[in-house]
Tab-separated table of N, CA and C in Angstrom:
chain	number	residue	atom	x	y	z
A	13	MET	N	-38.139	54.731	-132.113
A	13	MET	CA	-38.712	54.059	-130.968
A	13	MET	C	-37.809	54.211	-129.737
A	14	LYS	N	-36.500	54.136	-129.973
A	14	LYS	CA	-35.558	54.267	-128.874
A	14	LYS	C	-35.640	55.679	-128.268
A	15	LYS	N	-35.813	56.703	-129.138
A	15	LYS	CA	-35.936	58.083	-128.655
A	15	LYS	C	-37.175	58.250	-127.790
A	16	LEU	N	-38.274	57.611	-128.171
A	16	LEU	CA	-39.506	57.697	-127.407
A	16	LEU	C	-39.327	57.100	-126.017
A	17	ALA	N	-38.622	55.977	-125.937
A	17	ALA	CA	-38.376	55.334	-124.648
A	17	ALA	C	-37.535	56.236	-123.749
A	18	VAL	N	-36.516	56.895	-124.324
A	18	VAL	CA	-35.661	57.798	-123.551
A	18	VAL	C	-36.478	58.988	-123.038
A	19	VAL	N	-37.295	59.570	-123.908
A	19	VAL	CA	-38.126	60.701	-123.519
A	19	VAL	C	-39.085	60.310	-122.406
A	20	LEU	N	-39.703	59.135	-122.504
A	20	LEU	CA	-40.616	58.669	-121.460
A	20	LEU	C	-39.900	58.454	-120.133
A	21	CYS	N	-38.693	57.911	-120.181
A	21	CYS	CA	-37.918	57.718	-118.949
A	21	CYS	C	-37.558	59.058	-118.308
A	22	LEU	N	-37.153	60.028	-119.140
A	22	LEU	CA	-36.825	61.352	-118.609
A	22	LEU	C	-38.044	62.018	-117.984
A	23	CYS	N	-39.196	61.879	-118.619
A	23	CYS	CA	-40.427	62.455	-118.066
A	23	CYS	C	-40.783	61.807	-116.738
A	24	ALA	N	-40.631	60.495	-116.657
A	24	ALA	CA	-40.933	59.787	-115.413
A	24	ALA	C	-40.010	60.261	-114.291
A	25	ALA	N	-38.716	60.427	-114.609
A	25	ALA	CA	-37.753	60.902	-113.614
A	25	ALA	C	-38.083	62.321	-113.174
A	26	LEU	N	-38.463	63.147	-114.135
A	26	LEU	CA	-38.812	64.528	-113.829
A	26	LEU	C	-40.012	64.605	-112.902
A	27	PHE	N	-41.063	63.867	-113.205
A	27	PHE	CA	-42.278	63.920	-112.383
A	27	PHE	C	-42.075	63.306	-111.008
A	28	SER	N	-41.249	62.287	-110.901
A	28	SER	CA	-41.027	61.688	-109.582
A	28	SER	C	-40.218	62.630	-108.700
A	29	GLY	N	-39.314	63.405	-109.282
A	29	GLY	CA	-38.532	64.373	-108.512
A	29	GLY	C	-39.368	65.543	-108.044
A	30	CYS	N	-40.372	65.944	-108.806
A	30	CYS	CA	-41.197	67.094	-108.440
A	30	CYS	C	-42.052	66.821	-107.225
A	31	GLY	N	-42.447	65.600	-107.011
A	31	GLY	CA	-43.295	65.266	-105.864
A	31	GLY	C	-42.629	65.595	-104.542
A	32	ASN	N	-41.357	65.326	-104.422
A	32	ASN	CA	-40.637	65.588	-103.178
A	32	ASN	C	-40.406	67.071	-102.962
A	33	THR	N	-40.266	67.838	-104.025
A	33	THR	CA	-40.032	69.274	-103.902
A	33	THR	C	-41.195	69.950	-103.202
A	34	GLN	N	-42.421	69.584	-103.540
A	34	GLN	CA	-43.607	70.178	-102.927
A	34	GLN	C	-43.628	69.916	-101.435
A	35	LYS	N	-43.315	68.676	-101.031
A	35	LYS	CA	-43.322	68.357	-99.605
A	35	LYS	C	-42.282	69.169	-98.846
A	36	SER	N	-41.075	69.300	-99.403
A	36	SER	CA	-40.053	70.050	-98.682
A	36	SER	C	-40.395	71.535	-98.635
A	37	ALA	N	-41.032	72.057	-99.687
A	37	ALA	CA	-41.447	73.460	-99.684
A	37	ALA	C	-42.514	73.691	-98.627
A	38	GLU	N	-43.483	72.771	-98.534
A	38	GLU	CA	-44.537	72.914	-97.530
A	38	GLU	C	-43.969	72.813	-96.126
A	39	SER	N	-43.060	71.873	-95.892
A	39	SER	CA	-42.509	71.728	-94.542
A	39	SER	C	-41.645	72.923	-94.185
A	40	SER	N	-40.954	73.517	-95.170
A	40	SER	CA	-40.164	74.709	-94.912
A	40	SER	C	-41.064	75.864	-94.481
A	41	THR	N	-42.202	76.035	-95.150
A	41	THR	CA	-43.148	77.083	-94.790
A	41	THR	C	-43.774	76.796	-93.437
A	42	ASP	N	-44.161	75.550	-93.192
A	42	ASP	CA	-44.768	75.188	-91.911
A	42	ASP	C	-43.811	75.441	-90.757
A	43	ASN	N	-42.532	75.091	-90.918
A	43	ASN	CA	-41.553	75.320	-89.861
A	43	ASN	C	-41.394	76.800	-89.575
A	44	ALA	N	-41.395	77.623	-90.599
A	44	ALA	CA	-41.222	79.064	-90.412
A	44	ALA	C	-42.478	79.717	-89.862
A	45	LYS	N	-43.650	79.080	-90.022
A	45	LYS	CA	-44.900	79.674	-89.562
A	45	LYS	C	-45.148	79.473	-88.074
A	46	SER	N	-44.510	78.507	-87.459
A	46	SER	CA	-44.791	78.246	-86.054
A	46	SER	C	-44.342	79.424	-85.203
A	47	SER	N	-45.176	79.788	-84.242
A	47	SER	CA	-44.896	80.929	-83.388
A	47	SER	C	-43.694	80.622	-82.494
A	48	SER	N	-42.750	81.552	-82.432
A	48	SER	CA	-41.539	81.345	-81.653
A	48	SER	C	-41.660	82.019	-80.293
A	49	ALA	N	-40.626	81.858	-79.479
A	49	ALA	CA	-40.621	82.437	-78.139
A	49	ALA	C	-40.708	83.957	-78.174
A	50	ASP	N	-40.193	84.575	-79.249
A	50	ASP	CA	-40.247	86.039	-79.347
A	50	ASP	C	-41.513	86.538	-80.035
A	51	GLY	N	-42.493	85.647	-80.224
A	51	GLY	CA	-43.787	86.047	-80.754
A	51	GLY	C	-43.870	86.160	-82.261
A	52	ILE	N	-42.845	85.718	-82.967
A	52	ILE	CA	-42.846	85.777	-84.432
A	52	ILE	C	-43.746	84.655	-84.962
A	53	ASP	N	-44.752	85.024	-85.766
A	53	ASP	CA	-45.644	84.029	-86.357
A	53	ASP	C	-45.088	83.459	-87.660
A	54	LEU	N	-44.373	84.283	-88.417
A	54	LEU	CA	-43.829	83.852	-89.704
A	54	LEU	C	-42.438	84.444	-89.866
A	55	ASP	N	-41.420	83.603	-89.726
A	55	ASP	CA	-40.033	84.044	-89.806
A	55	ASP	C	-39.473	83.705	-91.186
A	56	LEU	N	-39.470	84.696	-92.054
A	56	LEU	CA	-38.976	84.492	-93.414
A	56	LEU	C	-37.456	84.424	-93.469
A	57	THR	N	-36.779	84.804	-92.386
A	57	THR	CA	-35.317	84.759	-92.364
A	57	THR	C	-34.808	83.327	-92.316
A	58	LYS	N	-35.677	82.367	-92.020
A	58	LYS	CA	-35.286	80.958	-91.936
A	58	LYS	C	-35.562	80.201	-93.233
A	59	MET	N	-36.063	80.909	-94.253
A	59	MET	CA	-36.421	80.269	-95.525
A	59	MET	C	-35.364	80.546	-96.595
A	60	SER	N	-35.370	79.709	-97.612
A	60	SER	CA	-34.510	79.959	-98.783
A	60	SER	C	-35.039	81.191	-99.518
A	61	SER	N	-34.226	81.774	-100.377
A	61	SER	CA	-34.646	82.978	-101.102
A	61	SER	C	-35.855	82.710	-101.987
A	62	THR	N	-35.936	81.517	-102.553
A	62	THR	CA	-37.095	81.170	-103.385
A	62	THR	C	-38.365	81.120	-102.551
A	63	MET	N	-38.287	80.523	-101.363
A	63	MET	CA	-39.456	80.429	-100.488
A	63	MET	C	-39.862	81.803	-99.961
A	64	VAL	N	-38.892	82.658	-99.643
A	64	VAL	CA	-39.212	84.009	-99.163
A	64	VAL	C	-39.956	84.773	-100.250
A	65	TYR	N	-39.416	84.733	-101.465
A	65	TYR	CA	-40.047	85.432	-102.583
A	65	TYR	C	-41.463	84.912	-102.802
A	66	SER	N	-41.633	83.598	-102.766
A	66	SER	CA	-42.953	82.988	-102.958
A	66	SER	C	-43.916	83.360	-101.839
A	67	THR	N	-43.425	83.378	-100.615
A	67	THR	CA	-44.275	83.703	-99.476
A	67	THR	C	-44.703	85.172	-99.518
A	68	VAL	N	-43.791	86.067	-99.872
A	68	VAL	CA	-44.148	87.488	-99.982
A	68	VAL	C	-45.180	87.673	-101.094
A	69	TYR	N	-45.008	86.944	-102.188
A	69	TYR	CA	-46.012	87.007	-103.262
A	69	TYR	C	-47.370	86.549	-102.736
A	70	SER	N	-47.373	85.483	-101.954
A	70	SER	CA	-48.615	84.981	-101.351
A	70	SER	C	-49.219	86.017	-100.407
A	71	MET	N	-48.383	86.702	-99.639
A	71	MET	CA	-48.862	87.727	-98.718
A	71	MET	C	-49.551	88.856	-99.477
A	72	ILE	N	-49.004	89.210	-100.629
A	72	ILE	CA	-49.552	90.314	-101.417
A	72	ILE	C	-50.845	89.907	-102.113
A	73	THR	N	-50.914	88.666	-102.578
A	73	THR	CA	-52.096	88.228	-103.330
A	73	THR	C	-53.217	87.712	-102.441
A	74	THR	N	-52.885	87.198	-101.247
A	74	THR	CA	-53.914	86.711	-100.313
A	74	THR	C	-53.650	87.288	-98.919
A	75	PRO	N	-53.772	88.606	-98.769
A	75	PRO	CA	-53.393	89.254	-97.504
A	75	PRO	C	-54.218	88.796	-96.300
A	76	ASP	N	-55.458	88.374	-96.496
A	76	ASP	CA	-56.289	87.956	-95.360
A	76	ASP	C	-55.684	86.764	-94.620
A	77	ASP	N	-54.917	85.935	-95.312
A	77	ASP	CA	-54.283	84.767	-94.685
A	77	ASP	C	-53.196	85.169	-93.688
A	78	TYR	N	-52.694	86.390	-93.793
A	78	TYR	CA	-51.566	86.835	-92.968
A	78	TYR	C	-51.925	87.972	-92.016
A	79	MET	N	-53.151	88.445	-92.081
A	79	MET	CA	-53.585	89.598	-91.295
A	79	MET	C	-53.331	89.381	-89.798
A	80	GLY	N	-52.653	90.356	-89.177
A	80	GLY	CA	-52.394	90.315	-87.741
A	80	GLY	C	-51.217	89.446	-87.331
A	81	LYS	N	-50.568	88.785	-88.266
A	81	LYS	CA	-49.416	87.929	-87.948
A	81	LYS	C	-48.157	88.780	-87.808
A	82	LYS	N	-47.309	88.396	-86.865
A	82	LYS	CA	-46.028	89.080	-86.687
A	82	LYS	C	-45.024	88.424	-87.637
A	83	ILE	N	-44.472	89.248	-88.545
A	83	ILE	CA	-43.616	88.771	-89.628
A	83	ILE	C	-42.198	89.299	-89.424
A	84	LYS	N	-41.219	88.457	-89.767
A	84	LYS	CA	-39.808	88.859	-89.728
A	84	LYS	C	-39.203	88.554	-91.096
A	85	VAL	N	-38.558	89.560	-91.708
A	85	VAL	CA	-38.027	89.399	-93.059
A	85	VAL	C	-36.731	90.206	-93.214
A	86	THR	N	-35.818	89.673	-94.026
A	86	THR	CA	-34.553	90.359	-94.316
A	86	THR	C	-34.507	90.740	-95.790
A	87	GLY	N	-34.009	91.928	-96.062
A	87	GLY	CA	-33.849	92.403	-97.433
A	87	GLY	C	-33.157	93.755	-97.436
A	88	ASN	N	-33.222	94.427	-98.559
A	88	ASN	CA	-32.577	95.729	-98.703
A	88	ASN	C	-33.568	96.862	-98.469
A	89	PHE	N	-33.112	97.877	-97.735
A	89	PHE	CA	-33.954	99.025	-97.420
A	89	PHE	C	-34.163	99.893	-98.658
A	90	ASN	N	-35.408	100.362	-98.805
A	90	ASN	CA	-35.750	101.265	-99.895
A	90	ASN	C	-36.718	102.318	-99.378
A	91	ALA	N	-36.497	103.564	-99.787
A	91	ALA	CA	-37.419	104.653	-99.469
A	91	ALA	C	-37.906	105.246	-100.789
A	92	TYR	N	-39.200	105.529	-100.860
A	92	TYR	CA	-39.787	106.123	-102.055
A	92	TYR	C	-40.622	107.327	-101.636
A	93	HIS	N	-40.326	108.478	-102.217
A	93	HIS	CA	-41.101	109.682	-101.928
A	93	HIS	C	-42.047	109.960	-103.087
A	94	ASN	N	-43.339	110.020	-102.788
A	94	ASN	CA	-44.359	110.312	-103.793
A	94	ASN	C	-44.580	111.825	-103.817
A	95	GLU	N	-44.206	112.431	-104.907
A	95	GLU	CA	-44.323	113.887	-105.050
A	95	GLU	C	-45.785	114.349	-104.988
A	96	ASN	N	-46.704	113.553	-105.512
A	96	ASN	CA	-48.117	113.947	-105.550
A	96	ASN	C	-48.749	114.016	-104.161
A	97	THR	N	-48.387	113.075	-103.293
A	97	THR	CA	-48.977	113.037	-101.950
A	97	THR	C	-48.042	113.614	-100.886
A	98	ASP	N	-46.782	113.864	-101.269
A	98	ASP	CA	-45.748	114.332	-100.357
A	98	ASP	C	-45.541	113.361	-99.191
A	99	LYS	N	-45.719	112.056	-99.463
A	99	LYS	CA	-45.490	111.016	-98.458
A	99	LYS	C	-44.285	110.177	-98.857
A	100	THR	N	-43.573	109.698	-97.855
A	100	THR	CA	-42.453	108.791	-98.091
A	100	THR	C	-42.847	107.404	-97.596
A	101	TYR	N	-42.594	106.415	-98.431
A	101	TYR	CA	-42.918	105.022	-98.127
A	101	TYR	C	-41.615	104.250	-97.964
A	102	PHE	N	-41.595	103.365	-96.981
A	102	PHE	CA	-40.385	102.591	-96.673
A	102	PHE	C	-40.678	101.117	-96.892
A	103	SER	N	-39.715	100.417	-97.483
A	103	SER	CA	-39.930	98.996	-97.740
A	103	SER	C	-38.630	98.224	-97.622
A	104	VAL	N	-38.806	96.928	-97.428
A	104	VAL	CA	-37.701	95.981	-97.473
A	104	VAL	C	-37.876	95.227	-98.791
A	105	ILE	N	-36.830	95.216	-99.616
A	105	ILE	CA	-36.888	94.626	-100.945
A	105	ILE	C	-36.326	93.210	-100.890
A	106	ILE	N	-37.102	92.266	-101.428
A	106	ILE	CA	-36.733	90.853	-101.419
A	106	ILE	C	-36.561	90.395	-102.858
A	107	ALA	N	-35.406	89.808	-103.168
A	107	ALA	CA	-35.149	89.281	-104.511
A	107	ALA	C	-35.366	87.776	-104.518
A	108	ASP	N	-35.664	87.229	-105.703
A	108	ASP	CA	-35.774	85.779	-105.820
A	108	ASP	C	-34.373	85.172	-105.899
A	109	ALA	N	-34.300	83.858	-106.037
A	109	ALA	CA	-33.022	83.145	-105.994
A	109	ALA	C	-32.049	83.603	-107.070
A	110	THR	N	-32.540	83.966	-108.248
A	110	THR	CA	-31.653	84.391	-109.331
A	110	THR	C	-31.437	85.896	-109.347
A	111	ALA	N	-32.078	86.593	-108.435
A	111	ALA	CA	-31.993	88.057	-108.307
A	111	ALA	C	-32.474	88.786	-109.560
A	112	CYS	N	-33.331	88.132	-110.321
A	112	CYS	CA	-33.874	88.794	-111.512
A	112	CYS	C	-35.186	89.504	-111.195
A	113	CYS	N	-35.877	89.052	-110.156
A	113	CYS	CA	-37.176	89.624	-109.805
A	113	CYS	C	-37.137	90.089	-108.348
A	114	GLN	N	-37.844	91.168	-108.069
A	114	GLN	CA	-37.875	91.714	-106.717
A	114	GLN	C	-39.299	92.058	-106.311
A	115	GLN	N	-39.540	91.971	-105.011
A	115	GLN	CA	-40.805	92.432	-104.442
A	115	GLN	C	-40.468	93.241	-103.201
A	116	GLY	N	-41.289	94.227	-102.926
A	116	GLY	CA	-41.093	95.032	-101.739
A	116	GLY	C	-42.215	94.813	-100.752
A	117	LEU	N	-41.875	94.848	-99.490
A	117	LEU	CA	-42.862	94.761	-98.424
A	117	LEU	C	-42.729	96.041	-97.607
A	118	GLU	N	-43.765	96.861	-97.663
A	118	GLU	CA	-43.735	98.152	-96.981
A	118	GLU	C	-43.763	97.952	-95.474
A	119	PHE	N	-43.101	98.859	-94.742
A	119	PHE	CA	-43.157	98.824	-93.281
A	119	PHE	C	-43.286	100.231	-92.731
A	120	ASP	N	-43.819	100.315	-91.506
A	120	ASP	CA	-44.037	101.596	-90.829
A	120	ASP	C	-43.456	101.504	-89.429
A	121	LEU	N	-42.441	102.331	-89.152
A	121	LEU	CA	-41.814	102.337	-87.824
A	121	LEU	C	-42.618	103.130	-86.808
A	122	GLY	N	-43.502	103.984	-87.264
A	122	GLY	CA	-44.311	104.797	-86.355
A	122	GLY	C	-43.953	106.256	-86.446
A	123	LYS	N	-44.727	107.066	-85.771
A	123	LYS	CA	-44.604	108.530	-85.837
A	123	LYS	C	-43.349	109.074	-85.159
A	124	ASP	N	-42.771	108.293	-84.241
A	124	ASP	CA	-41.608	108.785	-83.497
A	124	ASP	C	-40.319	108.786	-84.319
A	125	TYR	N	-40.356	108.208	-85.506
A	125	TYR	CA	-39.163	108.101	-86.342
A	125	TYR	C	-39.205	109.127	-87.465
A	126	LYS	N	-38.075	109.779	-87.693
A	126	LYS	CA	-37.963	110.811	-88.727
A	126	LYS	C	-37.008	110.338	-89.818
A	127	TYR	N	-37.415	110.578	-91.064
A	127	TYR	CA	-36.571	110.206	-92.194
A	127	TYR	C	-35.797	111.430	-92.655
A	128	PRO	N	-34.517	111.333	-92.894
A	128	PRO	CA	-33.678	110.139	-92.969
A	128	PRO	C	-32.926	109.805	-91.680
A	129	ASP	N	-33.043	110.643	-90.656
A	129	ASP	CA	-32.229	110.506	-89.439
A	129	ASP	C	-32.336	109.137	-88.762
A	130	ASP	N	-33.551	108.596	-88.643
A	130	ASP	CA	-33.770	107.368	-87.884
A	130	ASP	C	-33.871	106.121	-88.761
A	131	TYR	N	-33.484	106.231	-90.006
A	131	TYR	CA	-33.613	105.114	-90.955
A	131	TYR	C	-32.246	104.708	-91.479
A	132	PRO	N	-32.132	103.477	-91.970
A	132	PRO	CA	-30.843	103.045	-92.532
A	132	PRO	C	-30.567	103.738	-93.861
A	133	PHE	N	-29.346	103.612	-94.345
A	133	PHE	CA	-29.010	104.185	-95.646
A	133	PHE	C	-29.643	103.343	-96.750
A	134	GLU	N	-29.869	103.959	-97.887
A	134	GLU	CA	-30.509	103.298	-99.022
A	134	GLU	C	-29.766	102.016	-99.401
A	135	ASN	N	-30.514	100.950	-99.596
A	135	ASN	CA	-30.024	99.640	-100.020
A	135	ASN	C	-29.312	98.865	-98.916
A	136	ALA	N	-29.338	99.358	-97.676
A	136	ALA	CA	-28.716	98.645	-96.567
A	136	ALA	C	-29.455	97.330	-96.337
A	137	LEU	N	-28.717	96.300	-95.964
A	137	LEU	CA	-29.326	95.014	-95.639
A	137	LEU	C	-29.887	95.096	-94.219
A	138	ILE	N	-31.215	94.903	-94.094
A	138	ILE	CA	-31.888	95.027	-92.801
A	138	ILE	C	-32.816	93.834	-92.567
A	139	THR	N	-33.124	93.609	-91.301
A	139	THR	CA	-34.165	92.667	-90.915
A	139	THR	C	-35.274	93.469	-90.261
A	140	VAL	N	-36.479	93.329	-90.793
A	140	VAL	CA	-37.640	94.075	-90.304
A	140	VAL	C	-38.601	93.093	-89.639
A	141	THR	N	-39.145	93.499	-88.493
A	141	THR	CA	-40.172	92.731	-87.797
A	141	THR	C	-41.362	93.657	-87.570
A	142	GLY	N	-42.555	93.164	-87.919
A	142	GLY	CA	-43.754	93.963	-87.733
A	142	GLY	C	-45.008	93.133	-87.910
A	143	THR	N	-46.146	93.744	-87.629
A	143	THR	CA	-47.440	93.069	-87.725
A	143	THR	C	-48.058	93.339	-89.084
A	144	PHE	N	-48.402	92.263	-89.796
A	144	PHE	CA	-48.942	92.380	-91.142
A	144	PHE	C	-50.350	92.956	-91.115
A	145	THR	N	-50.571	93.957	-91.957
A	145	THR	CA	-51.878	94.583	-92.096
A	145	THR	C	-52.013	95.134	-93.511
A	146	THR	N	-53.168	95.643	-93.820
A	146	THR	CA	-53.387	96.304	-95.105
A	146	THR	C	-54.015	97.673	-94.848
A	147	TYR	N	-53.912	98.549	-95.826
A	147	TYR	CA	-54.583	99.840	-95.759
A	147	TYR	C	-54.987	100.235	-97.178
A	148	LYS	N	-55.965	101.120	-97.264
A	148	LYS	CA	-56.430	101.600	-98.566
A	148	LYS	C	-55.958	103.031	-98.779
A	149	GLU	N	-55.536	103.301	-100.017
A	149	GLU	CA	-55.126	104.636	-100.401
A	149	GLU	C	-55.432	104.793	-101.888
A	150	ASP	N	-56.176	105.811	-102.240
A	150	ASP	CA	-56.554	106.060	-103.638
A	150	ASP	C	-57.202	104.839	-104.295
A	151	ASN	N	-58.123	104.218	-103.595
A	151	ASN	CA	-58.874	103.054	-104.099
A	151	ASN	C	-58.040	101.799	-104.308
A	152	TYR	N	-56.821	101.760	-103.794
A	152	TYR	CA	-55.973	100.577	-103.871
A	152	TYR	C	-55.711	100.061	-102.462
A	153	THR	N	-55.518	98.759	-102.349
A	153	THR	CA	-55.180	98.141	-101.071
A	153	THR	C	-53.694	97.822	-101.064
A	154	TYR	N	-53.014	98.232	-100.001
A	154	TYR	CA	-51.582	98.007	-99.862
A	154	TYR	C	-51.310	97.174	-98.613
A	155	CYS	N	-50.261	96.349	-98.687
A	155	CYS	CA	-49.824	95.554	-97.541
A	155	CYS	C	-48.715	96.303	-96.812
A	156	GLN	N	-48.672	96.107	-95.494
A	156	GLN	CA	-47.685	96.830	-94.698
A	156	GLN	C	-47.392	96.071	-93.411
A	157	LEU	N	-46.152	96.173	-92.934
A	157	LEU	CA	-45.792	95.696	-91.604
A	157	LEU	C	-45.884	96.896	-90.677
A	158	LYS	N	-46.874	96.877	-89.800
A	158	LYS	CA	-47.163	97.979	-88.881
A	158	LYS	C	-46.390	97.781	-87.582
A	159	ASN	N	-46.187	98.883	-86.841
A	159	ASN	CA	-45.455	98.845	-85.566
A	159	ASN	C	-44.135	98.095	-85.737
A	160	ALA	N	-43.458	98.396	-86.820
A	160	ALA	CA	-42.264	97.666	-87.192
A	160	ALA	C	-41.014	98.174	-86.463
A	161	SER	N	-40.019	97.322	-86.454
A	161	SER	CA	-38.687	97.682	-85.995
A	161	SER	C	-37.711	97.076	-86.996
A	162	TYR	N	-36.498	97.619	-87.035
A	162	TYR	CA	-35.514	97.050	-87.948
A	162	TYR	C	-34.173	96.926	-87.256
A	163	LYS	N	-33.347	96.052	-87.825
A	163	LYS	CA	-31.986	95.855	-87.344
A	163	LYS	C	-31.078	95.768	-88.564
A	164	LEU	N	-29.983	96.525	-88.542
A	164	LEU	CA	-28.996	96.424	-89.611
A	164	LEU	C	-28.312	95.072	-89.547
A	165	GLN	N	-28.027	94.503	-90.701
A	165	GLN	CA	-27.348	93.204	-90.761
A	165	GLN	C	-25.868	93.389	-91.026
């Protein structure tokens, strides 16, 4: 009986603590979503690593919610060359808080930039700013930051 009482108390403490976590997560996202003086609609650089990872996951799974928004994000630069299409794709890689899981957000600097001359070195820490959009390729929909720019950190 004593064990049951302890378990019930621990469960009550656990559930009461979870309620506040949701509010702080929502307020963190709301604060980062407000448009700033430089026109950024969603500044992921102001979020914790857990919130950034969660927000990028949300962007990938519900892209219509972010369409046309100017996004700012920090992560590691990655380039991938697809031998079949002879295209190179560029992304900023975002890890979760424990660095066990990663997601990439593709970006496009535009036609005036040549790889590798105008791009950072592989795995460099960069901040990318661009307009969120999607495109279709081979019957798949991909997310991308269009008209992007980057800054080395």
